[in-house]
Tab-separated table of C-alpha atoms in Angstrom:
chain	number	residue	atom	x	y	z
A	18	MET	CA	0.000	0.000	0.000
A	19	ALA	CA	1.884	3.025	-1.308
A	20	ILE	CA	0.916	6.170	0.545
A	21	ASN	CA	-0.120	9.220	-1.445
A	22	ILE	CA	2.200	11.757	0.176
A	23	GLU	CA	0.517	14.803	-1.342
A	24	ARG	CA	-2.924	13.663	-0.199
A	25	VAL	CA	-1.658	13.144	3.343
A	26	LYS	CA	0.075	16.535	3.408
A	27	ASP	CA	-3.039	18.173	1.951
A	28	ASN	CA	-5.091	16.965	4.933
A	29	VAL	CA	-2.595	18.560	7.302
A	30	THR	CA	-2.494	21.795	5.283
A	31	LYS	CA	-6.290	22.118	5.231
A	32	LEU	CA	-6.475	21.683	8.994
A	33	ARG	CA	-3.770	24.324	9.520
A	34	GLN	CA	-5.794	26.731	7.381
A	35	VAL	CA	-8.985	26.143	9.377
A	36	LEU	CA	-7.098	26.685	12.636
A	37	LYS	CA	-5.538	29.886	11.294
A	38	GLU	CA	-8.848	31.575	10.650
A	39	LYS	CA	-10.336	31.302	14.186
A	40	PRO	CA	-13.565	33.040	13.131
A	41	LYS	CA	-15.713	34.638	15.808
A	42	ARG	CA	-18.764	33.193	14.098
A	43	LEU	CA	-18.268	29.468	13.669
A	44	THR	CA	-20.531	28.511	10.778
A	45	PRO	CA	-21.706	24.910	10.385
A	46	GLN	CA	-19.367	24.557	7.392
A	47	LYS	CA	-16.331	25.758	9.388
A	48	VAL	CA	-17.170	23.496	12.317
A	49	HIS	CA	-17.591	20.497	10.029
A	50	ALA	CA	-14.252	21.193	8.319
A	51	LEU	CA	-12.531	21.521	11.692
A	52	ARG	CA	-14.005	18.343	13.107
A	53	THR	CA	-13.364	16.270	9.981
A	54	GLY	CA	-9.857	17.647	9.516
A	55	ALA	CA	-8.857	16.922	13.103
A	56	ARG	CA	-10.170	13.353	12.877
A	57	ARG	CA	-8.349	12.651	9.637
A	58	VAL	CA	-5.028	13.928	10.925
A	59	GLU	CA	-5.466	11.847	14.080
A	60	SER	CA	-6.055	8.771	11.926
A	61	ILE	CA	-2.989	9.551	9.807
A	62	LEU	CA	-0.684	9.915	12.810
A	63	GLU	CA	-1.955	6.699	14.364
A	64	ALA	CA	-1.844	4.716	11.115
A	65	LEU	CA	1.738	5.775	10.409
A	66	SER	CA	2.796	5.104	14.023
A	67	LEU	CA	3.758	8.718	14.653
A	68	ASP	CA	1.526	8.894	17.727
A	69	ALA	CA	4.248	7.398	19.934
A	70	LYS	CA	6.581	10.388	19.540
A	71	SER	CA	6.459	12.979	22.314
A	72	GLY	CA	5.702	15.977	20.103
A	73	GLN	CA	2.948	14.103	18.320
A	74	ARG	CA	1.371	12.956	21.585
A	75	ARG	CA	0.854	16.579	22.577
A	76	LEU	CA	-0.559	17.353	19.147
A	77	LEU	CA	-2.927	14.379	19.359
A	78	LYS	CA	-4.114	15.511	22.776
A	79	ASP	CA	-4.960	18.986	21.479
A	80	LEU	CA	-6.537	17.563	18.326
A	81	GLY	CA	-8.738	15.359	20.468
A	82	LYS	CA	-9.961	18.311	22.520
A	83	ILE	CA	-10.701	20.395	19.420
A	84	ARG	CA	-12.442	17.519	17.642
A	85	LYS	CA	-14.670	16.653	20.601
A	86	MET	CA	-15.775	20.235	21.167
A	87	ALA	CA	-16.329	20.793	17.450
A	88	GLY	CA	-18.338	17.570	17.486
A	89	LYS	CA	-20.667	18.968	20.127
A	90	VAL	CA	-21.296	22.093	18.067
A	91	ARG	CA	-21.739	20.022	14.914
A	92	ASP	CA	-24.234	17.756	16.658
A	93	MET	CA	-26.488	20.697	17.482
A	94	ASP	CA	-26.308	21.887	13.862
A	95	VAL	CA	-27.235	18.455	12.516
A	96	LEU	CA	-30.021	17.866	15.041
A	97	SER	CA	-31.565	21.260	14.301
A	98	ALA	CA	-31.438	20.531	10.568
A	99	HIS	CA	-33.072	17.129	11.077
A	100	LEU	CA	-35.778	18.579	13.292
A	101	SER	CA	-36.676	21.209	10.703
A	102	THR	CA	-37.600	18.416	8.255
A	103	VAL	CA	-40.286	16.956	10.543
A	104	HIS	CA	-43.817	17.976	9.554
A	105	ILE	CA	-46.421	18.244	12.311
A	106	GLU	CA	-49.800	19.920	12.692
A	107	ARG	CA	-49.881	23.666	13.314
A	108	ASP	CA	-51.387	23.152	16.784
A	109	HIS	CA	-48.297	21.219	17.855
A	110	ARG	CA	-45.611	23.469	16.417
A	111	ASP	CA	-44.878	25.064	19.781
A	112	SER	CA	-43.139	21.863	20.808
A	113	MET	CA	-40.860	22.064	17.781
A	114	VAL	CA	-40.040	25.704	18.516
A	115	GLU	CA	-39.238	24.817	22.126
A	116	LEU	CA	-36.895	22.055	21.047
A	117	LEU	CA	-35.206	24.203	18.393
A	118	GLU	CA	-34.601	26.932	20.970
A	119	TYR	CA	-33.056	24.399	23.328
A	120	LEU	CA	-30.720	23.104	20.616
A	121	GLY	CA	-29.816	26.657	19.605
A	122	ALA	CA	-28.901	27.607	23.173
A	123	LYS	CA	-26.732	24.503	23.547
A	124	ARG	CA	-25.061	25.234	20.237
A	125	TYR	CA	-24.232	28.797	21.318
A	126	ARG	CA	-22.598	27.617	24.562
A	127	TYR	CA	-20.558	24.913	22.804
A	128	ALA	CA	-19.461	27.360	20.079
A	129	GLN	CA	-18.228	29.813	22.727
A	130	ARG	CA	-16.130	27.073	24.318
A	131	LEU	CA	-14.778	25.945	20.948
A	132	HIS	CA	-13.810	29.492	19.989
A	133	ALA	CA	-11.984	29.940	23.316
A	134	LEU	CA	-10.181	26.632	22.853
A	135	MET	CA	-9.112	27.537	19.326
A	136	LYS	CA	-7.896	30.937	20.473
A	137	LYS	CA	-5.753	29.259	23.132
A	138	ARG	CA	-4.425	26.273	21.164
A	139	SER	CA	-4.473	27.160	17.454
A	140	ALA	CA	-1.045	28.827	17.171
A	141	SER	CA	0.846	25.986	18.865
A	142	MET	CA	-1.150	23.366	16.970
A	143	ARG	CA	-0.360	25.001	13.633
A	144	ARG	CA	3.368	24.963	14.457
A	145	ARG	CA	3.228	21.286	15.380
A	146	LEU	CA	1.217	20.465	12.283
A	147	LYS	CA	3.815	22.180	10.084
A	148	LYS	CA	6.574	20.085	11.644
A	149	THR	CA	4.404	17.005	11.292
A	150	SER	CA	3.926	17.638	7.569
A	151	SER	CA	7.701	17.783	7.041
A	152	ARG	CA	8.242	14.672	9.145
A	153	LEU	CA	5.581	12.771	7.231
A	154	GLU	CA	7.207	13.572	3.897
A	155	LYS	CA	10.595	12.503	5.223
A	156	ASP	CA	9.330	9.240	6.709
A	157	LEU	CA	7.312	8.312	3.633
A	158	THR	CA	10.197	8.846	1.210
A	159	LYS	CA	13.155	7.608	3.255
A	160	LYS	CA	15.403	4.977	1.739
A	161	LYS	CA	17.193	2.153	3.431
A	162	GLY	CA	20.292	0.572	1.870
A	163	SER	CA	20.083	0.113	-1.883
A	164	GLY	CA	16.307	-0.454	-1.998
A	165	SER	CA	13.350	1.705	-1.178
A	166	ALA	CA	11.893	1.147	2.256
A	167	ARG	CA	8.684	2.732	3.476
A	168	PRO	CA	8.227	1.741	7.115
A	169	ALA	CA	5.363	4.176	7.580
A	170	SER	CA	3.548	2.542	4.683
A	171	ASN	CA	4.034	-0.836	6.313
A	172	ASP	CA	2.454	0.499	9.492
A	173	ALA	CA	-0.538	1.740	7.491
A	174	VAL	CA	-0.957	-1.665	5.845
A	175	ALA	CA	-0.818	-3.391	9.221
A	176	MET	CA	-3.453	-1.082	10.655
A	177	ALA	CA	-5.716	-1.514	7.617
A	178	LEU	CA	-5.522	-5.303	7.957
A	179	LYS	CA	-6.178	-5.099	11.694
A	180	LEU	CA	-9.203	-2.836	11.248
A	181	SER	CA	-10.591	-5.023	8.453
A	182	GLU	CA	-10.373	-8.028	10.757
A	183	GLU	CA	-12.138	-6.120	13.528
A	184	LEU	CA	-15.074	-5.398	11.210
A	185	GLY	CA	-15.853	-9.104	11.324
A	186	SER	CA	-17.092	-8.742	14.876
A	187	PRO	CA	-19.382	-8.546	16.735
A	188	HIS	CA	-21.230	-11.470	15.198
A	189	THR	CA	-24.582	-9.663	15.294
A	190	LEU	CA	-25.020	-5.922	14.874
A	191	GLN	CA	-27.720	-4.237	16.937
A	192	LYS	CA	-28.534	-0.920	18.564
A	193	SER	CA	-26.049	-1.372	21.395
A	194	ASN	CA	-23.007	-1.887	19.143
A	195	LEU	CA	-23.869	-0.280	15.787
A	196	HIS	CA	-22.479	3.159	16.591
A	197	PRO	CA	-19.171	1.840	18.051
A	198	TYR	CA	-18.913	-0.247	14.870
A	199	ARG	CA	-19.165	2.984	12.874
A	200	LEU	CA	-16.023	4.292	14.579
A	201	LYS	CA	-14.074	1.313	13.227
A	202	ILE	CA	-15.511	1.957	9.760
A	203	LYS	CA	-14.459	5.610	9.834
A	204	GLU	CA	-10.935	4.765	10.959
A	205	LEU	CA	-10.451	2.085	8.287
A	206	ARG	CA	-11.824	4.368	5.588
A	207	ASP	CA	-9.437	7.158	6.589
A	208	VAL	CA	-6.480	4.765	6.390
A	209	LEU	CA	-7.477	3.321	3.004
A	210	GLN	CA	-7.957	6.788	1.550
A	211	MET	CA	-4.273	7.540	2.166
A	212	SER	CA	-3.357	5.027	-0.542
A	213	GLU	CA	-1.705	6.203	-3.753
A	214	LYS	CA	-3.987	3.905	-5.757
A	215	PRO	CA	-6.810	2.410	-3.656
A	216	GLU	CA	-7.016	-1.298	-4.498
A	217	ASP	CA	-10.725	-1.499	-3.903
A	218	GLN	CA	-12.562	1.779	-4.352
A	219	LYS	CA	-15.869	-0.090	-4.143
A	220	PHE	CA	-14.970	-1.144	-0.601
A	221	ILE	CA	-14.103	2.438	0.354
A	222	ASP	CA	-17.399	3.645	-1.123
A	223	ALA	CA	-19.325	0.940	0.769
A	224	LEU	CA	-17.632	1.997	4.011
A	225	GLY	CA	-18.676	5.582	3.289
A	226	ARG	CA	-22.312	4.592	2.812
A	227	CYS	CA	-22.280	2.652	6.095
A	228	LYS	CA	-20.649	5.551	7.924
A	229	ASP	CA	-23.282	7.984	6.681
A	230	ALA	CA	-26.256	5.694	7.328
A	231	ILE	CA	-25.212	4.774	10.865
A	232	GLY	CA	-24.340	8.391	11.620
A	233	GLU	CA	-27.745	9.576	10.448
A	234	TRP	CA	-29.539	6.977	12.568
A	235	HIS	CA	-27.460	7.907	15.617
A	236	ASP	CA	-28.261	11.605	15.115
A	237	TRP	CA	-32.005	10.884	15.097
A	238	GLU	CA	-31.588	8.649	18.137
A	239	GLU	CA	-29.881	11.492	19.975
A	240	LEU	CA	-32.572	13.957	18.870
A	241	LEU	CA	-35.255	11.626	20.214
A	242	ARG	CA	-33.394	11.322	23.529
A	243	ILE	CA	-33.084	15.099	23.917
A	244	ALA	CA	-36.715	15.638	22.912
A	245	GLY	CA	-37.853	13.158	25.538
A	246	LYS	CA	-35.934	15.106	28.161
A	247	VAL	CA	-36.976	18.612	27.064
A	248	LEU	CA	-40.590	18.097	26.023
A	249	LYS	CA	-42.502	17.033	29.135
A	250	HIS	CA	-46.000	18.270	28.304
A	251	GLU	CA	-48.549	15.804	26.889
A	252	ASN	CA	-49.197	18.125	23.922
A	253	ASN	CA	-45.726	17.202	22.692
A	254	SER	CA	-46.647	13.556	22.146
A	255	GLU	CA	-47.169	13.951	18.386
A	256	LEU	CA	-43.648	15.218	17.796
A	257	LEU	CA	-42.162	12.510	19.996
A	258	GLN	CA	-44.092	9.826	18.142
A	259	ASP	CA	-42.906	11.173	14.798
A	260	LEU	CA	-39.306	11.257	15.972
A	261	LYS	CA	-39.577	7.696	17.260
A	262	ALA	CA	-40.969	6.464	13.929
A	263	ILE	CA	-38.253	8.217	11.909
A	264	THR	CA	-35.524	6.898	14.216
A	265	GLY	CA	-36.796	3.350	13.789
A	266	LYS	CA	-36.708	3.625	9.987
A	267	LYS	CA	-33.210	5.110	10.027
A	268	TYR	CA	-31.990	2.259	12.241
A	269	GLN	CA	-33.358	-0.408	9.926
A	270	ALA	CA	-31.797	1.330	6.913
A	271	ALA	CA	-28.405	1.651	8.628
A	272	LEU	CA	-28.470	-1.969	9.772
A	273	ALA	CA	-29.341	-3.229	6.288
A	274	VAL	CA	-26.615	-1.309	4.457
A	275	THR	CA	-23.991	-2.273	7.045
A	276	ASN	CA	-24.890	-5.954	6.960
A	277	ARG	CA	-24.671	-5.932	3.172
A	278	MET	CA	-21.199	-4.420	3.365
A	279	ARG	CA	-20.094	-7.021	5.926
A	280	ASP	CA	-21.475	-9.918	3.921
A	281	HIS	CA	-19.892	-8.767	0.682
A	282	PHE	CA	-16.505	-7.410	1.771
A	283	ILE	CA	-15.691	-8.843	5.202
A	284	LEU	CA	-17.380	-12.187	5.854
A	285	ARG	CA	-16.886	-13.453	2.304
A	286	LYS	CA	-13.121	-12.969	2.621
A	287	LYS	CA	-13.119	-14.913	5.879
A	288	GLN	CA	-15.062	-17.763	4.303
A	289	GLY	CA	-12.733	-17.922	1.316
A	290	LYS	CA	-12.729	-16.582	-2.202
A	291	GLY	CA	-14.809	-19.423	-3.556
A	292	SER	CA	-17.761	-19.067	-1.184
A	293	LYS	CA	-20.818	-16.946	-1.880
A	294	PRO	CA	-21.662	-13.962	0.323
A	295	ASN	CA	-24.453	-14.424	2.786
A	296	GLU	CA	-27.416	-12.323	1.659
A	297	LYS	CA	-29.382	-12.737	4.866
A	298	GLU	CA	-29.604	-9.597	6.974
A	299	ASN	CA	-29.942	-9.388	10.702
A	300	PRO	CA	-33.463	-8.423	11.840
């Protein structure tokens, strides 16, 4: 698995640019770019075994803090967008307004914390990221003896194989383990996308569809949980029922697409090249 050096460096450069801006108004697009960029760089450092070095450990710690806080802001943006798509009778719209106001207030508080964190950490993180970019290029192009040796690439291959194996378990996917399973999918996809020439783009695309479907179900699940906590009055029952119905449909869709991916790309490889994939999906 030859690593695309420019693609890896581009991820680092994009994150440095987002951190440089530190806008007072963190738009949903900026928050999404920050969260996604931080996660991808984390995956790169871990896949290439650079996370064990002291300077990188500090960078990873700061990246983790930024990503988690950006994730909280992003969650409120996504939940508000989802909620706005629910259609209920005019007499029950007060419940939707109440919930939207709650999400908006939470988003404002999280955005304030994220802005303060960026103001405090961005400069040092950008310096570390610049050094990391140079170190990545050096490690990915280093030569050993008369032949070309790419130890970082070997680490990425090992991690990709390990993550692929982990996608074979648990045996049965259900509500309690579907979202943790998504984290493995995201990590494997990030590693595979570092490749110079992805061997199986169809697999990467399938992982992307699973990631999106599970993420959408989990967002609706979280929205339903928050709604149940915020909306106590009996007049809010229609909205809660609608949210419950939508969440159920999203879960079934996420489970189906993930089981198809497992049957086709993961379990079939375990069974051997000559065996047919299992088309049966978990209920």
